[in-house]
CSV table of C-alpha atoms in Angstrom, one decimal:
chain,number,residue,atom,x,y,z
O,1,UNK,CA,85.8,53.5,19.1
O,2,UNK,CA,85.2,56.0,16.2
O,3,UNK,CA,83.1,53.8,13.4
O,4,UNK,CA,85.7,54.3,10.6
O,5,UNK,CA,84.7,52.6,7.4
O,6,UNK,CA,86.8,50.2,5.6
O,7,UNK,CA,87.0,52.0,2.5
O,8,UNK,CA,90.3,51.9,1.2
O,9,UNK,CA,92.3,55.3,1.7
O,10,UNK,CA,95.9,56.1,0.5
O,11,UNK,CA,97.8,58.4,2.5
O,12,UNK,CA,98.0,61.8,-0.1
O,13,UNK,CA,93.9,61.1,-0.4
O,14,UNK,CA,92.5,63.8,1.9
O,15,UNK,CA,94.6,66.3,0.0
O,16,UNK,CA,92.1,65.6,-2.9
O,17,UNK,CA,89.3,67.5,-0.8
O,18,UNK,CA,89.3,71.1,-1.4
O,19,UNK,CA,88.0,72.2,2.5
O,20,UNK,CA,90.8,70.2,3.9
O,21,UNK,CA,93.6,71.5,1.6
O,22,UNK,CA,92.3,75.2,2.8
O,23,UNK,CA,92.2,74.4,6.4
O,24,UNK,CA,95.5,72.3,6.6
O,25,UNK,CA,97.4,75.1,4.7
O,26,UNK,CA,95.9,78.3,6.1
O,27,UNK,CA,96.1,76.4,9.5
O,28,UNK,CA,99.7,75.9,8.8
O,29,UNK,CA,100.4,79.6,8.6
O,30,UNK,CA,98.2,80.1,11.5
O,31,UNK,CA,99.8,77.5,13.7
O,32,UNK,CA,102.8,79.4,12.8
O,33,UNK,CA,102.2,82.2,14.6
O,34,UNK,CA,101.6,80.8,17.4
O,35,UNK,CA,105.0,78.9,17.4
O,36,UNK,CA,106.5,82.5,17.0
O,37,UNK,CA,104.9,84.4,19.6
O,38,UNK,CA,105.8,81.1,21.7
O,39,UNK,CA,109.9,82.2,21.0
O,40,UNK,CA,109.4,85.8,21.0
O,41,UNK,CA,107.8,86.2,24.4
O,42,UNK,CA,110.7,84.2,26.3
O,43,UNK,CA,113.0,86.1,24.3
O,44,UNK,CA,112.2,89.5,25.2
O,45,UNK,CA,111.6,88.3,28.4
O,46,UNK,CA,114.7,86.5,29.1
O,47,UNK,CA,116.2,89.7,27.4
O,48,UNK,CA,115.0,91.8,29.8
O,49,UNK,CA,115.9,90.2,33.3
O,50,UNK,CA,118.7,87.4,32.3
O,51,UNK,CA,116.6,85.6,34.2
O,52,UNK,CA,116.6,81.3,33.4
O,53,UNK,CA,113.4,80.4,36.6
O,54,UNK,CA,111.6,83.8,34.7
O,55,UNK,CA,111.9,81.6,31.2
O,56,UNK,CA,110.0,78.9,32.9
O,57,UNK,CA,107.7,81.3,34.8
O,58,UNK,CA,107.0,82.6,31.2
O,59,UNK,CA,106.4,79.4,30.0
O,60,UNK,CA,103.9,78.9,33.3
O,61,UNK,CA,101.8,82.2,32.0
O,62,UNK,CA,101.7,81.5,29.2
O,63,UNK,CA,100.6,77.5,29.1
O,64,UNK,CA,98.5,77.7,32.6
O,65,UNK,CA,95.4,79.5,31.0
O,66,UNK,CA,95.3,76.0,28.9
O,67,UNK,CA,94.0,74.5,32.1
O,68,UNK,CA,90.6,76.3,31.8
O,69,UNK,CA,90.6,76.9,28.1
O,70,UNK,CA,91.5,73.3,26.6
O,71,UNK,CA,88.3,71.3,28.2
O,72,UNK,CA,86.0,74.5,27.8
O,73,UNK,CA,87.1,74.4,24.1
O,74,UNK,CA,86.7,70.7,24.0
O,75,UNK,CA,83.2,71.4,26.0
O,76,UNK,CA,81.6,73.8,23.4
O,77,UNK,CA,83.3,72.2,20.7
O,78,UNK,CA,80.7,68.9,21.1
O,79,UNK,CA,78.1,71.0,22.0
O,80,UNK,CA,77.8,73.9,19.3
O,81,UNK,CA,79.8,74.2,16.1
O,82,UNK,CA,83.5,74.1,15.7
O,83,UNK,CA,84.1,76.3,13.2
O,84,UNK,CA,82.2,78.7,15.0
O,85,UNK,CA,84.4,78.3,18.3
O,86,UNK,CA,87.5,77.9,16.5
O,87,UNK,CA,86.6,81.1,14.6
O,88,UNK,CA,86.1,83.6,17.9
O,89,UNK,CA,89.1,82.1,19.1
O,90,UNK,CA,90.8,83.2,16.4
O,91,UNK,CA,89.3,86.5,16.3
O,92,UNK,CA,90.2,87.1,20.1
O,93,UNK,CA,94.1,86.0,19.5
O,94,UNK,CA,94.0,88.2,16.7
O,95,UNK,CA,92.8,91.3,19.1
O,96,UNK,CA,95.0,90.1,22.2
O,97,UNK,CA,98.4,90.3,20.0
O,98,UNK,CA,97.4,93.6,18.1
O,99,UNK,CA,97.4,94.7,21.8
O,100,UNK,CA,100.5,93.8,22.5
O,101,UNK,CA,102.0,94.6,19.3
O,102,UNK,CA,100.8,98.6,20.4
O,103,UNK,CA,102.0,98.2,23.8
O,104,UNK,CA,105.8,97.0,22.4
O,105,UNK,CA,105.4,100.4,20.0
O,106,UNK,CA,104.7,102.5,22.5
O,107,UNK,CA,107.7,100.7,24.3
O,108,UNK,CA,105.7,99.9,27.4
O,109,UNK,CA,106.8,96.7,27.4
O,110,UNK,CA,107.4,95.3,30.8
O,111,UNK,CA,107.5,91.6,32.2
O,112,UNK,CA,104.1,92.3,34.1
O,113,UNK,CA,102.7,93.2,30.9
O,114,UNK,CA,104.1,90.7,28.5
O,115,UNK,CA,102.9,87.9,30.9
O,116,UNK,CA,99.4,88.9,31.6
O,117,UNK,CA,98.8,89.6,27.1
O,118,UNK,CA,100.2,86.0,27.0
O,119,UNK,CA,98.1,84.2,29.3
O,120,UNK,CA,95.3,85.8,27.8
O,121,UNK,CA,96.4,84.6,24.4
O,122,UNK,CA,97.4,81.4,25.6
O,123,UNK,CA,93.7,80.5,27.2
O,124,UNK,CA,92.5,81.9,23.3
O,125,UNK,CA,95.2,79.6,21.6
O,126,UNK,CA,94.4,76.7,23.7
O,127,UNK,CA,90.3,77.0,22.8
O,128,UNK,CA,91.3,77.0,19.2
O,129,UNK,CA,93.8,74.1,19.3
O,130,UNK,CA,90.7,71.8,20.9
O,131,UNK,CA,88.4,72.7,18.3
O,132,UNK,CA,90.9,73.1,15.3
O,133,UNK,CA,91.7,69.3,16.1
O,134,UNK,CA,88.8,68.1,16.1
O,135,UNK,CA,87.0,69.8,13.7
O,136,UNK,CA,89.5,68.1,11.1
O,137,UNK,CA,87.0,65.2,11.4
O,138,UNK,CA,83.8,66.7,10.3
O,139,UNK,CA,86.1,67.5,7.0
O,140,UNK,CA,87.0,64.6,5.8
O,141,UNK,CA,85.5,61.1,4.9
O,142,UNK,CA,85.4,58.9,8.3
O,143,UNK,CA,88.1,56.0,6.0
O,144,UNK,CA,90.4,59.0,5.3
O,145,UNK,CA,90.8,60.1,9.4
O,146,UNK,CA,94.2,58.2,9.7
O,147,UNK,CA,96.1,60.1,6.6
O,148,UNK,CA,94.1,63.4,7.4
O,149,UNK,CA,95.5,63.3,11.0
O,150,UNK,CA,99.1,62.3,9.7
O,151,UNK,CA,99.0,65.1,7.5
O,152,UNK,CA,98.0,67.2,9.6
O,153,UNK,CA,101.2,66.2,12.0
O,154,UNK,CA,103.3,67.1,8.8
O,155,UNK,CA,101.2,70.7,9.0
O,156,UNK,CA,102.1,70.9,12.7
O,157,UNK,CA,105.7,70.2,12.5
O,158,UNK,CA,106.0,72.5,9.3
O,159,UNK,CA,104.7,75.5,11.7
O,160,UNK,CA,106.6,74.2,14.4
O,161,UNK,CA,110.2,74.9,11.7
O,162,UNK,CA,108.7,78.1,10.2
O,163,UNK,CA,107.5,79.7,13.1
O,164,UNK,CA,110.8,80.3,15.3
O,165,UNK,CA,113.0,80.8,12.1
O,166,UNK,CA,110.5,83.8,11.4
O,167,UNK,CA,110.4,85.0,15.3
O,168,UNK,CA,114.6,84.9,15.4
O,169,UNK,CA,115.6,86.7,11.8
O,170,UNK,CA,112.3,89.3,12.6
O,171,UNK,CA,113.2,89.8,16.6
O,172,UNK,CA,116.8,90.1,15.3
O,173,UNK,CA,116.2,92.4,12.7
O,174,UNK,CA,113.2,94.3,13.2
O,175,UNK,CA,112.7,94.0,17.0
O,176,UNK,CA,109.1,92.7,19.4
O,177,UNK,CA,107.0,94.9,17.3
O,178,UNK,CA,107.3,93.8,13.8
O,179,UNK,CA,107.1,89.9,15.0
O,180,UNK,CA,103.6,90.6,17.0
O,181,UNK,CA,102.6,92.9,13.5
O,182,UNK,CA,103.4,89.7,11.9
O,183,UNK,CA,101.7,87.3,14.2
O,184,UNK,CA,98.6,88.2,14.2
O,185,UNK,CA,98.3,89.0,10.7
O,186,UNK,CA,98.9,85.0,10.1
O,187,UNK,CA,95.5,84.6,11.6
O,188,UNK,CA,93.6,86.0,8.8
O,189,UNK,CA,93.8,83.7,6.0
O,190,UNK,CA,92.6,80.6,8.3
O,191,UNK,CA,89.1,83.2,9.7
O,192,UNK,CA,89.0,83.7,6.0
O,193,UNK,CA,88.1,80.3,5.1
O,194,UNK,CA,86.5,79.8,8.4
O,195,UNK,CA,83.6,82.1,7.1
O,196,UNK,CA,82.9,79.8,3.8
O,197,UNK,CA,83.6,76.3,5.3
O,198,UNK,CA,80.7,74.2,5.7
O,199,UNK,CA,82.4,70.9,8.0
O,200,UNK,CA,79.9,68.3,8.6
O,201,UNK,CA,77.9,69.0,11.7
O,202,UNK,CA,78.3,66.7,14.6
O,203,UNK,CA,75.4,67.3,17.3
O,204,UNK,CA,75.0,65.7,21.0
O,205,UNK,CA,71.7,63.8,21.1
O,206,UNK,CA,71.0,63.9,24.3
O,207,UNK,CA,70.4,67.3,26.8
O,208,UNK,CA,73.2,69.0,28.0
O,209,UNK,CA,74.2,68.1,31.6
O,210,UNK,CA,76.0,71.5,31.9
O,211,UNK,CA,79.6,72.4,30.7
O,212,UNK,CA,81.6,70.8,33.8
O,213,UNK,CA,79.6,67.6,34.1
O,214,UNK,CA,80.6,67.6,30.4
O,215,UNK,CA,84.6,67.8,31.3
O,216,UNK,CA,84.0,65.0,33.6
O,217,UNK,CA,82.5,63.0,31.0
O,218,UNK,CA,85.3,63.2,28.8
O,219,UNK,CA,87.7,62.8,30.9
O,220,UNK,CA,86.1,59.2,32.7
O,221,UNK,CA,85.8,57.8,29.2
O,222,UNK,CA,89.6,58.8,28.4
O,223,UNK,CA,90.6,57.3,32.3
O,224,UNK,CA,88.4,54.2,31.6
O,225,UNK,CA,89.7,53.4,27.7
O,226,UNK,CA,93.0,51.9,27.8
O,227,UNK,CA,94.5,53.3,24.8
O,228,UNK,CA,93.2,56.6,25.4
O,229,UNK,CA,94.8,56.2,29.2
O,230,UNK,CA,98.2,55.2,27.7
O,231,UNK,CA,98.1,57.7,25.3
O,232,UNK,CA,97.1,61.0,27.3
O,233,UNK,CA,100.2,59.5,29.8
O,234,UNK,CA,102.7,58.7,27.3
O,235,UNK,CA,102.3,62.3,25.3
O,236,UNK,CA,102.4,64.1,28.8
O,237,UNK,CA,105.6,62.7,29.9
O,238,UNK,CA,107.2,63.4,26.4
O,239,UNK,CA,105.7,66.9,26.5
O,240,UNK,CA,107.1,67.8,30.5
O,241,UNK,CA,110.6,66.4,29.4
O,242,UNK,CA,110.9,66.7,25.7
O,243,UNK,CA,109.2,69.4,24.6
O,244,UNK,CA,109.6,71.8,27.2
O,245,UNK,CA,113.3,72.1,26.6
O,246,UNK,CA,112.3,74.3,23.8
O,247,UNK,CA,111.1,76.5,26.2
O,248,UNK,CA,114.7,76.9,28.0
O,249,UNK,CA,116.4,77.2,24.6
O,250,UNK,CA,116.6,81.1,25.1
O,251,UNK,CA,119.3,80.0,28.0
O,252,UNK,CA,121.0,77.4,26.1
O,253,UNK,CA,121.5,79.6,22.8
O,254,UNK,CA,123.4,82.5,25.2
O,255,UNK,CA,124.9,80.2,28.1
O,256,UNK,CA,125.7,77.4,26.3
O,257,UNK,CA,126.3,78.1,22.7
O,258,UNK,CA,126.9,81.4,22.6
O,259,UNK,CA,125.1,82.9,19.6
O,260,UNK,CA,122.0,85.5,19.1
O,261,UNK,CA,118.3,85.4,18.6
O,262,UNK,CA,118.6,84.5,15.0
O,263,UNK,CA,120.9,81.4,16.2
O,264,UNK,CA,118.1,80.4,18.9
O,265,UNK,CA,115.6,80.3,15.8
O,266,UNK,CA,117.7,77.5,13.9
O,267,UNK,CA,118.2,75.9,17.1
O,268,UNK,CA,114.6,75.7,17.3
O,269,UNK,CA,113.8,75.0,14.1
O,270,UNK,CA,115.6,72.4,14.0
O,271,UNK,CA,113.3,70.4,15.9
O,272,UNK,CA,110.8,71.4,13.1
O,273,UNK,CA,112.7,71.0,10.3
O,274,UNK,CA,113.6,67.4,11.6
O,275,UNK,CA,109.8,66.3,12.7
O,276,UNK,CA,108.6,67.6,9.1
O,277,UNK,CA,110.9,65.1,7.3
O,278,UNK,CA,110.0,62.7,9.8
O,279,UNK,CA,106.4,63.3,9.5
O,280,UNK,CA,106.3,63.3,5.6
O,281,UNK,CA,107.8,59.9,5.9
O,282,UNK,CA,105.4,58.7,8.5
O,283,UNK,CA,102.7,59.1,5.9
O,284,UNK,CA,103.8,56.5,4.0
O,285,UNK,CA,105.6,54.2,6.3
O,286,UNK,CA,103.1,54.6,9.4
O,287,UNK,CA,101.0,51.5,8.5
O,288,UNK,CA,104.2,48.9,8.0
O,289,UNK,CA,104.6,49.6,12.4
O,290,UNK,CA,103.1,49.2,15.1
O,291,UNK,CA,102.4,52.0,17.0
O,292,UNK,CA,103.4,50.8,20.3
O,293,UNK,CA,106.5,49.9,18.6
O,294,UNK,CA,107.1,53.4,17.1
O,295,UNK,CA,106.5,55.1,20.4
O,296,UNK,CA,108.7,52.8,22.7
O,297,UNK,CA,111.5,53.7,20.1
O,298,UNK,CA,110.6,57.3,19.6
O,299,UNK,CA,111.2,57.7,23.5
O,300,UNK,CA,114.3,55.9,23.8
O,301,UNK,CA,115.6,58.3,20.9
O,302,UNK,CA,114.3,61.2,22.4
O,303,UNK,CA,116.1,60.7,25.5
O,304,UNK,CA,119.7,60.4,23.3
O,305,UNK,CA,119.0,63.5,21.4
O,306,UNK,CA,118.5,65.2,24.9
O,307,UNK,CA,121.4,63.7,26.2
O,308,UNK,CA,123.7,64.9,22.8
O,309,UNK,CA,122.5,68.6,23.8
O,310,UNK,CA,123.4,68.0,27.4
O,311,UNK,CA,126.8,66.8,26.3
O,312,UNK,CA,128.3,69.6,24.2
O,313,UNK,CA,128.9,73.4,24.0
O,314,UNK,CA,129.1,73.1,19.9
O,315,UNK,CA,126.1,74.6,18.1
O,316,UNK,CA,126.5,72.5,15.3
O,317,UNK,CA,126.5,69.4,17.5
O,318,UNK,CA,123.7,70.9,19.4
O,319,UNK,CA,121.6,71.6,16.3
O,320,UNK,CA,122.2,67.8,15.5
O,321,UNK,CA,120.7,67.0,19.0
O,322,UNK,CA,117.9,69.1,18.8
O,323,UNK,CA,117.3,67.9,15.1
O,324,UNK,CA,117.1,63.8,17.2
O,325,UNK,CA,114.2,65.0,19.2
O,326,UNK,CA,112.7,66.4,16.3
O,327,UNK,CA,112.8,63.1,14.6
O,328,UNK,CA,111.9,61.3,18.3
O,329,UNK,CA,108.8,63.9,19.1
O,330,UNK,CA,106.9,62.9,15.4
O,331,UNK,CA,107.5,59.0,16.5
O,332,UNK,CA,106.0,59.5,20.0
O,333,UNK,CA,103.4,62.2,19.1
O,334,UNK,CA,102.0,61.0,15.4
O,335,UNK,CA,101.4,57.5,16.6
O,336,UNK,CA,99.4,58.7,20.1
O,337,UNK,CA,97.2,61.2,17.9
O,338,UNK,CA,96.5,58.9,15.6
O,339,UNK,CA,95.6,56.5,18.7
O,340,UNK,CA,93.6,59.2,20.2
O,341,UNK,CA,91.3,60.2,16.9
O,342,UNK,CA,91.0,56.1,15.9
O,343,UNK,CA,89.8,55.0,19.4
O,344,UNK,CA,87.8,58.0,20.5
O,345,UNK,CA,83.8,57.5,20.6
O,346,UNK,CA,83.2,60.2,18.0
O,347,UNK,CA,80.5,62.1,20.5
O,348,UNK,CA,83.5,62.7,22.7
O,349,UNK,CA,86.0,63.4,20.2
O,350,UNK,CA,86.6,67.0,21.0
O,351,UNK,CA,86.2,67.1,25.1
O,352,UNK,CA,89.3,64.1,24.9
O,353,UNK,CA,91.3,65.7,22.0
O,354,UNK,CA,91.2,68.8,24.5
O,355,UNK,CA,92.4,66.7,27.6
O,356,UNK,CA,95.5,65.2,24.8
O,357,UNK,CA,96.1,68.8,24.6
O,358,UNK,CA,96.1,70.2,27.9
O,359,UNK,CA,98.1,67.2,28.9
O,360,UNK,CA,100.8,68.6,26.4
O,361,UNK,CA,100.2,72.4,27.1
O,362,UNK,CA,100.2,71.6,30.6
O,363,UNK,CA,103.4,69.5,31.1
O,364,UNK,CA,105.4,71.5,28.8
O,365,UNK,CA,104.8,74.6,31.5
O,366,UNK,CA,105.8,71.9,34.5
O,367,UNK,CA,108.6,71.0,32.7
O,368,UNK,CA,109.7,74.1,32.0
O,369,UNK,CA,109.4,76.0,34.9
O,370,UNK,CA,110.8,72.9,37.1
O,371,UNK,CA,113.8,73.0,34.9
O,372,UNK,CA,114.5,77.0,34.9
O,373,UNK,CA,114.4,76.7,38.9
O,374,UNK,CA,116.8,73.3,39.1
O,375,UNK,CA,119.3,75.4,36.3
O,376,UNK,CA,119.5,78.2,38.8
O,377,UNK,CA,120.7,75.4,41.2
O,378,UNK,CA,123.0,73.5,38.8
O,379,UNK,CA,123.1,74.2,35.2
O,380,UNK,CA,120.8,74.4,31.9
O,381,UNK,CA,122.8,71.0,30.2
O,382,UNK,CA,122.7,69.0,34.1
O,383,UNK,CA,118.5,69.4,33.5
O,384,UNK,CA,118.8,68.4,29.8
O,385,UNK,CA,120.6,65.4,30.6
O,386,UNK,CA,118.3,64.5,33.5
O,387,UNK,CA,115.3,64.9,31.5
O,388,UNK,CA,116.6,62.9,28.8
O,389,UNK,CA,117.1,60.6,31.6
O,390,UNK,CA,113.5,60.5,32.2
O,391,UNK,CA,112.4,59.7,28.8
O,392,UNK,CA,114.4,56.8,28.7
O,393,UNK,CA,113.5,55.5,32.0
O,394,UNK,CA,109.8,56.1,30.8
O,395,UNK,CA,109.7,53.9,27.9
O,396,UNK,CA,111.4,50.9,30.1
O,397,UNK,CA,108.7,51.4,32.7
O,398,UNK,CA,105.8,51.4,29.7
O,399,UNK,CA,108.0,47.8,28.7
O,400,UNK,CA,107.1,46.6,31.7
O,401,UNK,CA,104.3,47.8,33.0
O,402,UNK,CA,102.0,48.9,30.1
O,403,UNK,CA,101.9,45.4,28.2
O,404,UNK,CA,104.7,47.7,25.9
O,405,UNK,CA,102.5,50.6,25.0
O,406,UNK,CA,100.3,47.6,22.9
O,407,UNK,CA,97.0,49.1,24.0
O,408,UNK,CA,97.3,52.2,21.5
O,409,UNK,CA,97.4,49.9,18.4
C-alpha cells in the first residue's frame, strides 16, 4: 500500500499547488478532445454506412490499440519520466489528428481511413492516459492523493460534458474538418506546461527485467492484492455495460429519438454534465461512505438509468436516463480510482493504473461492438435494457460473493 502520510488534507487543498492547478485544467481541455474525437469518429462513420455492428466495430479500432499501448505506457511510465512519456504522446496525437483533419479537407474521408487514423490515435491516447494518471502523484503531497484524485474525477467528468457538446454543435455546423482542427489544437496548452513542470521523480531501484516481464509484474501484484482485484473487475464490468452505451448513442439519437448530431451531443453530455455535479459533491461527501457501499449503490443505479433509456422513445426522458448513469458512473468509478491510487505499492503505481485503464478502454470496445451486432438481431433499447440487466445482477453477485465489494475500503 502507497505510504500516505497522515497529515490532515481538506478536499479543495491540492488546488492550492500551482503545478497541479495547470495540469488539472489544461488536462481538462486536453481530455476534452479526446471525448470529441471519441463522438465524431462514430458519427461520421455511422453517417456514412447507417451501419449499428460498424459503430461497435469503430468503437473496436479505435479502443483495441489500448491493448498494447496502456501497459507499454504504464511500463515506461515506472521506468523513465512521466512527463516525458505523457509529453510524446501528446505530441503524436497532436500529429495523428492534424492528419486526419487534412484527409477530411481533402474529402478523402473513407471508413478504411477513418478507422486506421483512429487506432493509431487511440494506442497514442491510451499511452498518455497511463502516464497522465499516474504522474498526478509525483505533483502533489503524498496526504493530499485522495482529494487530488477526486478532483481530478471532477476534471474527467467536466471533459467527458464539454467534449461531445463541442463535437455535436461543431459536426453540426461546421462539419469533420473543423472538429479534428479543433481537436488537436486542445492539446497544446497541456505540452505547454508539460515543458516547464518539474513533478517529483519516482525511479525503479532495482535493474530492469525488460518491458514485458515488467507487465507481468504489475499485473501479478494487481491479481494477488484484493482490492486492486475487486477493483480492476468491478470498473471493467461497469465500463463493457455502462459506458459503452455511449458508444451506440449515434443509433439511439436517429433510431430511437429521432433528433441530429447536435441532439446526440446533449444526449451525451448528459452523462457528463450529471457525473460533474456528482463528482463536485463526492469531494466533500466521499469520506462520510464507505466505498464498497458507494459502488454496490452506484451499480444498482446504473442498471435503472439503463433500463429508463431502454424504456422510452422521449428524448427528454432519455436525457434524464442518460443523466442516472452519469450520476451512477462517478459512484462506481471515483470510489475504485481512489481504491486503486490508495492501495497501489507506489513502484507499481503506473504499470496497475494502466491495467485500471485498459480494463475500461478494453471493455467499453467489447461492449460496444457485442451490442451493435445483438441490435442488428433485435433492437438498440432490447441491448440497453439487457445491459442494465447486467449491472444489476453484478452488484448482487459482488453481495455475495465479494464479502460486498469491502476489500476496496
Amino acid at each position: 500500500m502507497a505510504d500516505l502520510s497522515t497529515a490532515p488534507s481538506g478536499p479543495l487543498d491540492p488546488l492550492r499547488e500551482r503545478a497541479f492547478v495547470a495540469f488539472w485544467s489544461t488536462g481538462a481541455v486536453s481530455s476534452s478532445a479526446n471525448w470529441m474525437l471519441g463522438l465524431s469518429v462514430p458519427v461520421i462513420v455511422y453517417g456514412i454506412t447507417g451501419s449499428e455492428t460498424l459503430l461497435g466495430t469503430v468503437a473496436v479500432a479505435q479502443n483495441l490499440p489500448s491493448l498494447f499501448g496502456s501497459p507499454l505506457g504504464g511500463a515506461w511510465s515506472d521506468r523513465h519520466s512521466k512527463r516525458l512519456v505523457l509529453l510524446g504522446a501528446l505530441v503524436a496525437q497532436i500529429v495523428l489528428t492534424a492528419a486526419l483533419c487534412e484527409v477530411s479537407r481533402e474529402q478523402a474521408v473513407t471508413v478504411t481511413n477513418l478507422m486506421a487514423l483512429a487506432a493509431a490515435i487511440g494506442f497514442a491516447s491510451s499511452v498518455n492516459l497511463s502516464a497522465y494518471q499516474s504522474l498526478i502523484a509525483d505533483i502533489v503531497p503524498e496526504h493530499q492523493l485522495r482529494p487530488a484524485y477526486r478532483l481530478n474525477a471532477i476534471q474527467f467528468n467536466l471533459s467527458r460534458a464539454i467534449g461531445p457538446a463541442i463535437a455535436g454543435v461543431v459536426l453540426s455546423r461546421w462539419g469533420p474538418t473543423a472538429a479534428f482542427a479543433i481537436n488537436a489544437l486542445a492539446h497544446l496548452p497541456l505540452v505547454t506546461v508539460l515543458c516547464f513542470l518539474r513533478p517529483r521523480q519516482s525511479r525503479p531501484t532495482h535493474a530492469s527485467p525488460g518491458v514485458l516481464a515488467e507487465i507481468l509484474e504489475g499485473a501479478r501484484v494487481a491479481r494477488g492484492h484484493p482490492a486492486l482485484r475487486i477493483a480492476l473487475l468491478t470498473v471493467s464490468t461497469s465500463a463493457a455495460f455502462g459506458m459503452s452505451v455511449q458508444q451506440l448513442a449515434a443509433g439511439l439519437s436517429r433510431e430511437v429519438f429521432h433528433v441530429d448530431e447536435a441532439g446526440l451531443g446533449l444526449l451525451v453530455s448528459a452523462v457528463g454534465l450529471s457525473a460533474v455535479a456528482t463528482a463536485i459533491a463526492s469531494v466533500w461527501l466521499a469520506d462520510r461512505f464507505r466505498d464498497s457501499a458507494t459502488v454496490r449503490v452506484g451499480l444498482v443505479v446504473y442498471g435503472l438509468g439503463l433500463l429508463v433509456v431502454a424504456a422510452t422513445d422521449s428524448f427528454a426522458v432519455g436525457l434524464a436516463g442518460f443523466a442516472i448513469t452519469g450520476f451512477a458512473h462517478v459512484l462506481v468509478n471515483v470510489s475504485v480510482t481512489t481504491a486503486v491510487q490508495v492501495h497501489v505499492p507506489n513502484a507499481y503505481r503506473a504499470r496497475v493504473t494502466s491495467l485500471q485503464l485498459m480494463g475500461i478502454i478494453l471493455s467499453m470496445a467489447f461492449g460496444a461492438q457485442l451490442g451493435g451486432a445483438l441490435a442488428e438481431a433485435t433492437d438498440l433499447p432490447t441491448v440497453v435494457a439487457a445491459y442494465g440487466g447486467v449491472l444489476i445482477g453484478f452488484a448482487a453477485w459482488g453481495q455475495w460473493r465479494m464479502q460486498a465489494f469491502r476489500a476496496i475500503d
